[in-house]
Amino acid sequence: METKDMMMTSMSTMDKGENGGEKCKEREEVEGQEEEAQQENGRLVLADGLGDRGPKSLTSGSGPQVSNGYTTTSPQSPREGSAPGTAAGAASGPTGGTGLTGPLGGLRTLVVQQTSLERPRETWSKKMDFLLSVIGYAVDLGNVWRFPYICYQNGGGAFLLPYLLMAVFGGVPLFYMELALGQFHRSGCISIWKHICPIFKGIGFAICIIALYIAFYYNTIMAWALYYLLSSFRPTLPWTTCTNSWNTANCNRYLSSDHNVSWSNSSTSPAEEFYTRHVLQVHLSPGLHQLGSISWQLALCLLFIFTIVYFSIWKGVKTSGKVVWVTATFPYLVLLVLLIRGATLPGAWRGVVFYLKPDWEKLLSTTVWIDAAAQIFFSLGPGFGVLLAFASYNPFHNNCYKDALVTSSVNCLTSFLSGFVIFTVLGYMAEMRKQNVDDVAKDAGPSLLFIIYAEAIANMPAATFFAIIFFLMIIMLGLDSTFAGLEGVITAMLDEFPHVLAKRREWFVLGLVCVCYLGALSTLTYGGAFVVKLFEEYATGPAVITVVLLEVIAVSWFYGTNRFCNDVQVMLGFYPGVFWRVCWVAICPCFLLFIIISFLAFPPEVKLFHYHYPSWTIVLGYCIGVSSFICVPAYMVFHLLNAKGPFKQRLLKSITPQPSNDNHRDLFVTNAI
């Protein structure tokens, strides 16, 4: 990294009469240049009376010493000016002129502050850009389809108790920790580890690979939603009739006006057949061993999605921060409209009762607590590198503590609100079919949106309008998360390889988007839905939880909770309380270990439609997951082999944080004459 090296000089001056006018003139010129010089990266500070104390006296002043070399009374941002009350001058222009303060002719010591000459780090245009980006990232499709299903499956209202406990003691502390780390070190998920614990740098590479796997399948769901959106611009929605070319003899058009039609267990709705036989075309694929051809319609839809993604993030947070004003707020407007509409439907109360009726006996089941822990973890999304990246673009003294509480609260409340939106409609469907709510709500995941909810919308007045805004909402919920996930990778790579990529961001983003599109082609085949399910269950979940467990251990046990809390105090002006410290040291690692052990002890039964995943596909899923996590031990071995000295010295160096030019101002003191 290019730095500005300044020659350190000491001067002994004599206060002679013939030189007095020249000295005053020189001082006036320097003072006139002070405002301009404050913008220079390198600074010269004159400290009177420091000549006999040496360099160590600079760091032993008032206030506790923290990990980045600042004292609490010194300027705390790498890009801020001198603190009030500090005698400061500046290096101005290429000649390196110095401003000298203090009595003329006295003993003076010149302090050189050496900082980076790299381009200033990009920052958010407004605080709301950051908040909306984080909210848009945390509030995704899982809030709409997963939380309501998990809630009613695990005791309704009783599920809220373990959910809130897991949020308070596990999810929010992890969320807060990542925002603070990113904001303090101002680095992506790869380069940040040299400032925390260098041997764990493989965590950053693992996070990037996991983000790529997610991009391979997550955007395909938006392509499905786009296909539905384009199909909605018709007077009659195509998933309301059984007379289409893709329909079968079992298709049963069962709307509220069809009183003469009876519903049987073998019946399929037109919405289900539209989704499975027309959009996905899974009937043309027998399973993962034979995926079939690529659907060109879905390929074009996905290409359009990635085009939007590229032009939203290619310039950085300055552009994506503006896009989220639409993509993060529009879903809330749609949720409110759908909630009001759903509450006015007949039978809506049945769905609400089913959603919230507590079954306290379910709390004795381990499964409920496992689901609560997994849901809050994947909902808030620590460990994906996104929070580190977003927070790294914040001002140094931004109150990330308040941001963590606000955004995590908004996320949890959105999940709760989505439950009412979904279950008022499910109650209406149960009333219409003369069935129980649990029979109607047997589908989870995308099927809940693309079959059950789509069918309910088709039976509403102004069905076309509600279909358009609903699928627009799904697309925007997904776009926010895609922006965030790819920005995490982009920030990590640009920070790790700044000389190569910093001036080629647009080309790098284009290459990344192309890789994601090519990687997603397997999900666009006739058996693509099977691939999406495999990635979702095995390829990303266990790997990212394990990565976050190592992240917490590295920060709390190797970097040190006290050092981390000192960093937070430098940024925010207050020391984190006992609750946060206990969570970071003990509760969060136990929280994550609990999820991992539960997953291994009770592996999920993977099934999609009528296809049961054979054992070899589960092994394949674990192999994909391990392919990302393997970066962690691989880098540890690589780091130790490339270090110099005896093994003990290598090990000690590998767990010792390295200072950075970006976050540290190196102080040098000359000898006073």
CSV table of C-alpha atoms in Angstrom, one decimal, residues 58-449:
chain,number,residue,atom,x,y,z
A,58,LEU,CA,2.7,9.7,23.3
A,59,THR,CA,0.8,6.5,23.9
A,60,SER,CA,0.8,6.7,27.6
A,61,GLY,CA,-1.3,9.8,28.0
A,62,SER,CA,-4.7,10.0,29.6
A,63,GLY,CA,-7.3,7.5,28.5
A,64,PRO,CA,-7.0,3.8,28.0
A,65,GLN,CA,-4.9,2.4,25.1
A,66,VAL,CA,-6.9,0.5,22.5
A,67,SER,CA,-6.0,-2.0,19.9
A,68,ASN,CA,-5.6,0.4,17.0
A,69,GLY,CA,-3.1,2.6,18.8
A,70,TYR,CA,-5.4,5.5,19.7
A,71,THR,CA,-6.0,6.8,23.1
A,72,THR,CA,-9.5,7.8,24.0
A,73,THR,CA,-8.6,11.4,24.0
A,74,SER,CA,-6.9,11.3,20.5
A,75,PRO,CA,-8.6,11.7,17.2
A,76,GLN,CA,-10.4,8.4,16.7
A,77,SER,CA,-11.2,8.2,13.1
A,78,PRO,CA,-8.4,7.6,10.6
A,79,ARG,CA,-9.8,10.4,8.4
A,80,GLU,CA,-10.7,13.0,11.0
A,81,GLY,CA,-8.7,16.1,11.9
A,82,SER,CA,-6.9,16.7,15.2
A,83,ALA,CA,-8.8,16.6,18.4
A,84,PRO,CA,-9.7,19.9,20.0
A,85,GLY,CA,-6.9,21.3,22.1
A,86,THR,CA,-4.1,19.6,20.2
A,87,ALA,CA,-1.4,21.7,18.8
A,88,ALA,CA,-1.5,20.8,15.1
A,89,GLY,CA,0.1,21.9,11.9
A,90,ALA,CA,0.1,20.2,8.5
A,91,ALA,CA,2.3,19.3,5.7
A,92,SER,CA,1.1,21.4,2.8
A,93,GLY,CA,1.9,20.7,-0.8
A,94,PRO,CA,4.6,18.7,-2.3
A,95,THR,CA,7.4,20.7,-0.6
A,96,GLY,CA,6.3,19.5,2.8
A,97,GLY,CA,6.2,22.9,4.5
A,98,THR,CA,5.5,22.7,8.2
A,99,GLY,CA,3.5,24.8,10.5
A,100,LEU,CA,5.3,25.4,13.8
A,101,THR,CA,3.5,26.5,17.0
A,102,GLY,CA,4.8,27.3,20.4
A,103,PRO,CA,7.3,29.9,21.5
A,104,LEU,CA,9.9,30.8,18.9
A,105,GLY,CA,13.4,29.7,19.7
A,106,GLY,CA,12.3,27.2,22.3
A,107,LEU,CA,12.9,23.4,22.3
A,108,ARG,CA,10.3,21.8,20.1
A,109,THR,CA,9.6,18.3,19.0
A,110,LEU,CA,8.2,17.5,15.6
A,111,VAL,CA,5.7,14.6,15.5
A,112,VAL,CA,5.0,13.0,12.1
A,113,GLN,CA,1.7,11.3,11.6
A,114,GLN,CA,2.0,8.8,8.8
A,115,THR,CA,-1.1,7.7,7.1
A,116,SER,CA,-2.2,6.0,3.9
A,117,LEU,CA,-2.3,7.8,0.6
A,118,GLU,CA,-4.9,5.4,-0.8
A,119,ARG,CA,-8.1,6.8,-2.1
A,120,PRO,CA,-10.6,7.7,0.7
A,121,ARG,CA,-13.0,4.8,1.4
A,122,GLU,CA,-16.4,5.2,-0.1
A,123,THR,CA,-19.2,6.1,2.3
A,124,TRP,CA,-23.0,6.1,2.3
A,125,SER,CA,-24.6,9.2,1.0
A,126,LYS,CA,-27.1,9.2,3.8
A,127,LYS,CA,-27.6,7.3,7.0
A,128,MET,CA,-30.9,6.0,5.7
A,129,ASP,CA,-29.2,4.4,2.7
A,130,PHE,CA,-27.3,2.2,5.2
A,131,LEU,CA,-30.3,1.4,7.3
A,132,LEU,CA,-32.5,0.6,4.4
A,133,SER,CA,-29.8,-1.6,2.9
A,134,VAL,CA,-29.4,-3.6,6.1
A,135,ILE,CA,-33.2,-3.9,6.5
A,136,GLY,CA,-33.5,-4.9,2.9
A,137,TYR,CA,-30.8,-7.6,3.4
A,138,ALA,CA,-32.3,-9.0,6.6
A,139,VAL,CA,-35.9,-8.9,5.4
A,140,ASP,CA,-36.0,-11.4,2.6
A,141,LEU,CA,-38.2,-14.1,1.2
A,142,GLY,CA,-37.6,-16.2,4.3
A,143,ASN,CA,-39.5,-13.7,6.4
A,144,VAL,CA,-42.6,-14.2,4.2
A,145,TRP,CA,-42.7,-18.0,3.7
A,146,ARG,CA,-40.5,-19.5,6.4
A,147,PHE,CA,-41.4,-17.7,9.6
A,148,PRO,CA,-45.2,-18.2,9.4
A,149,TYR,CA,-44.8,-21.9,8.5
A,150,ILE,CA,-42.2,-22.5,11.3
A,151,CYS,CA,-44.4,-20.5,13.8
A,152,TYR,CA,-47.6,-22.5,13.3
A,153,GLN,CA,-45.7,-25.8,13.1
A,154,ASN,CA,-44.1,-25.2,16.5
A,155,GLY,CA,-46.9,-24.2,18.7
A,156,GLY,CA,-48.3,-20.9,17.2
A,157,GLY,CA,-48.0,-18.1,19.7
A,158,ALA,CA,-45.9,-20.3,22.1
A,159,PHE,CA,-43.2,-20.3,19.5
A,160,LEU,CA,-42.7,-16.6,20.0
A,161,LEU,CA,-41.1,-17.3,23.4
A,162,PRO,CA,-38.1,-19.4,22.2
A,163,TYR,CA,-37.9,-17.1,19.1
A,164,LEU,CA,-37.5,-14.0,21.2
A,165,LEU,CA,-35.1,-15.7,23.6
A,166,MET,CA,-32.9,-16.9,20.7
A,167,ALA,CA,-33.0,-13.4,19.2
A,168,VAL,CA,-32.0,-11.6,22.4
A,169,PHE,CA,-29.2,-14.0,23.5
A,170,GLY,CA,-28.0,-15.2,20.1
A,171,GLY,CA,-29.1,-13.3,17.0
A,172,VAL,CA,-28.8,-9.6,18.0
A,173,PRO,CA,-25.4,-9.9,19.8
A,174,LEU,CA,-24.0,-11.5,16.6
A,175,PHE,CA,-25.6,-8.8,14.5
A,176,TYR,CA,-24.2,-6.1,16.7
A,177,MET,CA,-20.7,-7.7,16.7
A,178,GLU,CA,-20.4,-7.8,12.9
A,179,LEU,CA,-21.6,-4.2,12.5
A,180,ALA,CA,-19.0,-3.0,15.1
A,181,LEU,CA,-16.2,-5.1,13.5
A,182,GLY,CA,-16.9,-3.8,10.0
A,183,GLN,CA,-17.2,-0.2,11.1
A,184,PHE,CA,-14.1,-0.1,13.2
A,185,HIS,CA,-11.7,-2.0,10.9
A,186,ARG,CA,-13.3,-0.6,7.7
A,187,SER,CA,-12.5,-3.8,5.8
A,188,GLY,CA,-14.4,-6.6,4.0
A,189,CYS,CA,-14.6,-10.2,5.3
A,190,ILE,CA,-11.2,-11.3,4.0
A,191,SER,CA,-8.8,-8.5,4.8
A,192,ILE,CA,-10.3,-7.8,8.2
A,193,TRP,CA,-8.8,-10.9,9.6
A,194,LYS,CA,-5.2,-9.6,9.6
A,195,HIS,CA,-6.4,-7.0,12.1
A,196,ILE,CA,-8.2,-9.6,14.3
A,197,CYS,CA,-6.5,-13.0,14.0
A,198,PRO,CA,-4.5,-13.6,10.8
A,199,ILE,CA,-4.7,-17.4,10.9
A,200,PHE,CA,-8.5,-17.3,10.6
A,201,LYS,CA,-8.4,-15.4,7.3
A,202,GLY,CA,-9.7,-18.5,5.6
A,203,ILE,CA,-13.1,-17.6,7.1
A,204,GLY,CA,-13.3,-14.7,4.6
A,205,PHE,CA,-12.7,-16.9,1.6
A,206,ALA,CA,-15.3,-19.5,2.9
A,207,ILE,CA,-17.8,-16.7,3.2
A,208,CYS,CA,-17.3,-15.6,-0.4
A,209,ILE,CA,-17.8,-19.1,-1.7
A,210,ILE,CA,-20.9,-19.6,0.4
A,211,ALA,CA,-22.2,-16.3,-1.0
A,212,LEU,CA,-21.6,-17.6,-4.6
A,213,TYR,CA,-23.6,-20.8,-3.8
A,214,ILE,CA,-26.5,-18.7,-2.5
A,215,ALA,CA,-26.4,-16.5,-5.7
A,216,PHE,CA,-26.6,-19.7,-7.8
A,217,TYR,CA,-30.0,-20.7,-6.4
A,218,TYR,CA,-31.6,-17.7,-4.7
A,219,ASN,CA,-32.0,-15.6,-7.8
A,220,THR,CA,-33.7,-18.4,-9.6
A,221,ILE,CA,-36.7,-17.9,-7.2
A,222,MET,CA,-36.9,-14.3,-8.4
A,223,ALA,CA,-36.9,-15.6,-11.9
A,224,TRP,CA,-39.9,-17.7,-11.1
A,225,ALA,CA,-41.6,-14.6,-9.6
A,226,LEU,CA,-40.8,-12.6,-12.7
A,227,TYR,CA,-42.4,-15.3,-14.9
A,228,TYR,CA,-45.5,-15.0,-12.7
A,229,LEU,CA,-45.4,-11.3,-12.9
A,230,LEU,CA,-45.3,-11.3,-16.7
A,231,SER,CA,-48.1,-13.9,-16.8
A,232,SER,CA,-50.2,-11.6,-14.6
A,233,PHE,CA,-50.8,-8.9,-17.3
A,234,ARG,CA,-53.9,-10.7,-18.6
A,235,PRO,CA,-57.6,-10.2,-17.9
A,236,THR,CA,-57.7,-13.8,-16.7
A,237,LEU,CA,-54.8,-15.2,-14.7
A,238,PRO,CA,-53.5,-18.4,-16.3
A,239,TRP,CA,-53.4,-20.3,-13.0
A,240,THR,CA,-57.2,-20.0,-12.5
A,241,THR,CA,-58.3,-22.3,-15.3
A,242,CYS,CA,-58.0,-26.0,-16.1
A,243,THR,CA,-58.2,-25.6,-19.9
A,244,ASN,CA,-54.6,-24.9,-20.6
A,245,SER,CA,-52.2,-27.2,-22.5
A,246,TRP,CA,-50.3,-28.1,-19.3
A,247,ASN,CA,-53.3,-29.1,-17.2
A,248,THR,CA,-54.2,-32.7,-16.3
A,249,ALA,CA,-57.5,-34.6,-15.7
A,250,ASN,CA,-57.0,-34.1,-12.0
A,251,CYS,CA,-57.1,-30.3,-12.3
A,252,ASN,CA,-60.0,-28.9,-10.2
A,253,ARG,CA,-61.1,-25.3,-10.5
A,254,TYR,CA,-62.3,-24.8,-7.0
A,255,LEU,CA,-63.2,-21.2,-6.4
A,256,SER,CA,-65.9,-19.8,-4.1
A,257,SER,CA,-68.3,-19.5,-7.0
A,258,ASP,CA,-68.0,-23.2,-7.9
A,259,HIS,CA,-70.5,-24.7,-5.5
A,260,ASN,CA,-71.0,-27.9,-7.5
A,261,VAL,CA,-67.3,-28.9,-7.5
A,262,SER,CA,-66.1,-31.2,-4.8
A,263,TRP,CA,-62.4,-31.3,-3.7
A,264,SER,CA,-60.7,-34.7,-3.2
A,265,ASN,CA,-57.3,-35.8,-2.0
A,266,SER,CA,-56.3,-36.6,-5.6
A,267,SER,CA,-57.4,-33.2,-6.9
A,268,THR,CA,-54.9,-30.6,-7.9
A,269,SER,CA,-55.5,-26.9,-8.3
A,270,PRO,CA,-54.8,-25.0,-11.5
A,271,ALA,CA,-52.3,-22.9,-9.5
A,272,GLU,CA,-50.4,-26.0,-8.5
A,273,GLU,CA,-50.3,-27.3,-12.0
A,274,PHE,CA,-49.3,-23.9,-13.4
A,275,TYR,CA,-46.3,-23.8,-10.9
A,276,THR,CA,-45.2,-27.4,-11.3
A,277,ARG,CA,-46.0,-28.3,-14.9
A,278,HIS,CA,-45.7,-25.0,-16.7
A,279,VAL,CA,-43.2,-22.8,-14.8
A,280,LEU,CA,-40.9,-25.4,-13.3
A,281,GLN,CA,-41.8,-28.3,-15.6
A,282,VAL,CA,-40.6,-30.8,-12.9
A,283,HIS,CA,-42.8,-33.5,-14.5
A,284,LEU,CA,-40.2,-33.7,-17.3
A,285,SER,CA,-37.4,-34.6,-14.8
A,286,PRO,CA,-37.3,-37.9,-12.8
A,287,GLY,CA,-34.8,-36.4,-10.3
A,288,LEU,CA,-31.3,-35.0,-9.7
A,289,HIS,CA,-29.8,-37.8,-11.7
A,290,GLN,CA,-31.5,-36.5,-14.9
A,291,LEU,CA,-32.2,-32.8,-14.8
A,292,GLY,CA,-33.3,-32.3,-18.4
A,293,SER,CA,-33.0,-29.3,-20.6
A,294,ILE,CA,-32.8,-25.6,-19.6
A,295,SER,CA,-36.1,-23.7,-19.8
A,296,TRP,CA,-35.3,-20.8,-22.1
A,297,GLN,CA,-38.2,-18.7,-20.6
A,298,LEU,CA,-36.6,-19.0,-17.1
A,299,ALA,CA,-33.2,-18.3,-18.5
A,300,LEU,CA,-34.4,-15.0,-20.0
A,301,CYS,CA,-36.1,-14.1,-16.8
A,302,LEU,CA,-32.9,-14.8,-14.8
A,303,LEU,CA,-30.9,-12.8,-17.3
A,304,PHE,CA,-33.2,-9.8,-16.7
A,305,ILE,CA,-32.8,-10.2,-12.9
A,306,PHE,CA,-29.0,-10.2,-13.1
A,307,THR,CA,-29.1,-7.2,-15.4
A,308,ILE,CA,-31.0,-5.3,-12.7
A,309,VAL,CA,-28.6,-6.5,-10.1
A,310,TYR,CA,-25.5,-5.4,-12.1
A,311,PHE,CA,-26.6,-1.9,-12.8
A,312,SER,CA,-27.7,-1.5,-9.1
A,313,ILE,CA,-24.3,-2.4,-7.6
A,314,TRP,CA,-21.7,-1.8,-10.3
A,315,LYS,CA,-20.8,1.7,-8.9
A,316,GLY,CA,-20.9,0.7,-5.2
A,317,VAL,CA,-23.0,1.8,-2.3
A,318,LYS,CA,-23.6,5.2,-3.8
A,319,THR,CA,-25.9,3.6,-6.4
A,320,SER,CA,-27.2,0.6,-4.4
A,321,GLY,CA,-28.0,2.9,-1.5
A,322,LYS,CA,-30.5,4.8,-3.8
A,323,VAL,CA,-32.1,1.7,-5.3
A,324,VAL,CA,-33.0,0.3,-1.8
A,325,TRP,CA,-35.2,3.3,-1.2
A,326,VAL,CA,-37.6,1.6,-3.6
A,327,THR,CA,-36.8,-2.1,-3.1
A,328,ALA,CA,-36.8,-2.0,0.7
A,329,THR,CA,-39.9,0.2,1.2
A,330,PHE,CA,-42.2,-1.1,-1.5
A,331,PRO,CA,-42.6,-4.6,0.2
A,332,TYR,CA,-43.9,-2.9,3.3
A,333,LEU,CA,-46.6,-1.0,1.3
A,334,VAL,CA,-47.6,-4.3,-0.4
A,335,LEU,CA,-47.7,-6.2,2.9
A,336,LEU,CA,-50.0,-3.5,4.4
A,337,VAL,CA,-52.3,-3.6,1.4
A,338,LEU,CA,-52.4,-7.4,1.5
A,339,LEU,CA,-53.0,-7.5,5.3
A,340,ILE,CA,-56.0,-5.1,5.0
A,341,ARG,CA,-57.4,-7.2,2.1
A,342,GLY,CA,-56.8,-10.5,3.8
A,343,ALA,CA,-58.4,-9.3,7.0
A,344,THR,CA,-61.7,-8.6,5.1
A,345,LEU,CA,-61.9,-12.0,3.6
A,346,PRO,CA,-64.4,-14.6,5.0
A,347,GLY,CA,-62.6,-17.1,7.2
A,348,ALA,CA,-59.6,-14.9,7.9
A,349,TRP,CA,-60.1,-15.2,11.6
A,350,ARG,CA,-59.6,-19.0,11.3
A,351,GLY,CA,-56.1,-18.5,9.9
A,352,VAL,CA,-55.2,-16.0,12.6
A,353,VAL,CA,-56.3,-18.2,15.4
A,354,PHE,CA,-54.4,-21.1,13.9
A,355,TYR,CA,-51.3,-18.9,13.6
A,356,LEU,CA,-51.3,-17.6,17.2
A,357,LYS,CA,-53.1,-20.2,19.3
A,358,PRO,CA,-50.4,-21.3,21.7
A,359,ASP,CA,-49.6,-24.9,22.3
A,360,TRP,CA,-47.3,-24.7,25.3
A,361,GLU,CA,-46.6,-28.4,25.3
A,362,LYS,CA,-44.6,-27.9,22.1
A,363,LEU,CA,-42.0,-26.0,24.2
A,364,LEU,CA,-40.9,-29.3,25.7
A,365,SER,CA,-39.8,-30.5,22.3
A,366,THR,CA,-36.1,-29.9,21.3
A,367,THR,CA,-37.2,-29.3,17.7
A,368,VAL,CA,-39.0,-26.1,18.6
A,369,TRP,CA,-35.8,-24.6,20.1
A,370,ILE,CA,-33.8,-25.8,17.1
A,371,ASP,CA,-36.2,-24.2,14.7
A,372,ALA,CA,-36.2,-20.9,16.7
A,373,ALA,CA,-32.4,-20.7,16.8
A,374,ALA,CA,-32.1,-21.5,13.0
A,375,GLN,CA,-34.8,-19.1,12.0
A,376,ILE,CA,-33.4,-16.1,13.9
A,377,PHE,CA,-29.9,-16.8,12.7
A,378,PHE,CA,-30.8,-17.1,9.0
A,379,SER,CA,-33.2,-14.2,9.3
A,380,LEU,CA,-30.8,-11.6,10.7
A,381,GLY,CA,-28.0,-13.0,8.5
A,382,PRO,CA,-24.7,-12.7,10.4
A,383,GLY,CA,-21.8,-14.6,8.9
A,384,PHE,CA,-22.5,-13.8,5.2
A,385,GLY,CA,-20.0,-10.9,5.1
A,386,VAL,CA,-22.7,-8.5,4.3
A,387,LEU,CA,-22.9,-6.7,7.6
A,388,LEU,CA,-19.1,-6.3,7.7
A,389,ALA,CA,-19.2,-4.8,4.2
A,390,PHE,CA,-22.1,-2.4,4.8
A,391,ALA,CA,-20.7,-1.2,8.1
A,392,SER,CA,-17.3,-0.6,6.6
A,393,TYR,CA,-18.8,2.3,4.6
A,394,ASN,CA,-20.1,4.0,7.7
A,395,PRO,CA,-18.6,7.1,9.3
A,396,PHE,CA,-16.2,5.9,12.1
A,397,HIS,CA,-18.3,7.3,14.9
A,398,ASN,CA,-21.7,6.1,13.6
A,399,ASN,CA,-23.8,4.6,16.4
A,400,CYS,CA,-23.9,1.0,15.1
A,401,TYR,CA,-25.2,-0.2,18.5
A,402,LYS,CA,-28.5,1.7,17.9
A,403,ASP,CA,-28.5,0.6,14.2
A,404,ALA,CA,-28.2,-3.1,15.3
A,405,LEU,CA,-31.2,-2.8,17.7
A,406,VAL,CA,-33.4,-0.9,15.2
A,407,THR,CA,-32.7,-3.1,12.2
A,408,SER,CA,-33.0,-6.4,14.0
A,409,SER,CA,-36.2,-5.2,15.7
A,410,VAL,CA,-37.7,-4.2,12.3
A,411,ASN,CA,-36.7,-7.6,10.9
A,412,CYS,CA,-38.4,-9.6,13.7
A,413,LEU,CA,-41.6,-7.4,13.5
A,414,THR,CA,-41.7,-7.9,9.7
A,415,SER,CA,-41.7,-11.7,10.2
A,416,PHE,CA,-44.5,-11.4,12.7
A,417,LEU,CA,-46.5,-9.1,10.4
A,418,SER,CA,-45.9,-11.5,7.4
A,419,GLY,CA,-47.6,-14.3,9.5
A,420,PHE,CA,-50.9,-12.3,9.5
A,421,VAL,CA,-50.6,-11.6,5.8
A,422,ILE,CA,-50.2,-15.3,5.0
A,423,PHE,CA,-52.6,-16.8,7.5
A,424,THR,CA,-55.5,-14.6,6.9
A,425,VAL,CA,-55.4,-15.9,3.3
A,426,LEU,CA,-54.9,-19.5,4.4
A,427,GLY,CA,-58.0,-19.2,6.7
A,428,TYR,CA,-59.9,-17.9,3.7
A,429,MET,CA,-58.7,-20.8,1.6
A,430,ALA,CA,-59.7,-23.3,4.3
A,431,GLU,CA,-63.2,-21.7,4.5
A,432,MET,CA,-63.5,-21.9,0.7
A,433,ARG,CA,-62.5,-25.5,0.5
A,434,LYS,CA,-64.3,-26.6,3.7
A,435,GLN,CA,-61.1,-27.9,5.0
A,436,ASN,CA,-59.0,-27.4,8.1
A,437,VAL,CA,-56.3,-24.7,8.0
A,438,ASP,CA,-53.5,-27.2,8.6
A,439,ASP,CA,-54.6,-29.2,5.5
A,440,VAL,CA,-54.3,-26.1,3.4
A,441,ALA,CA,-51.0,-24.9,5.0
A,442,LYS,CA,-49.2,-28.2,4.4
A,443,ASP,CA,-46.8,-26.6,1.9
A,444,ALA,CA,-43.8,-24.7,3.1
A,445,GLY,CA,-41.2,-22.7,1.2
A,446,PRO,CA,-41.8,-21.3,-2.3
A,447,SER,CA,-44.9,-23.5,-2.8
A,448,LEU,CA,-46.7,-21.5,-0.1
A,449,LEU,CA,-46.3,-18.3,-2.2
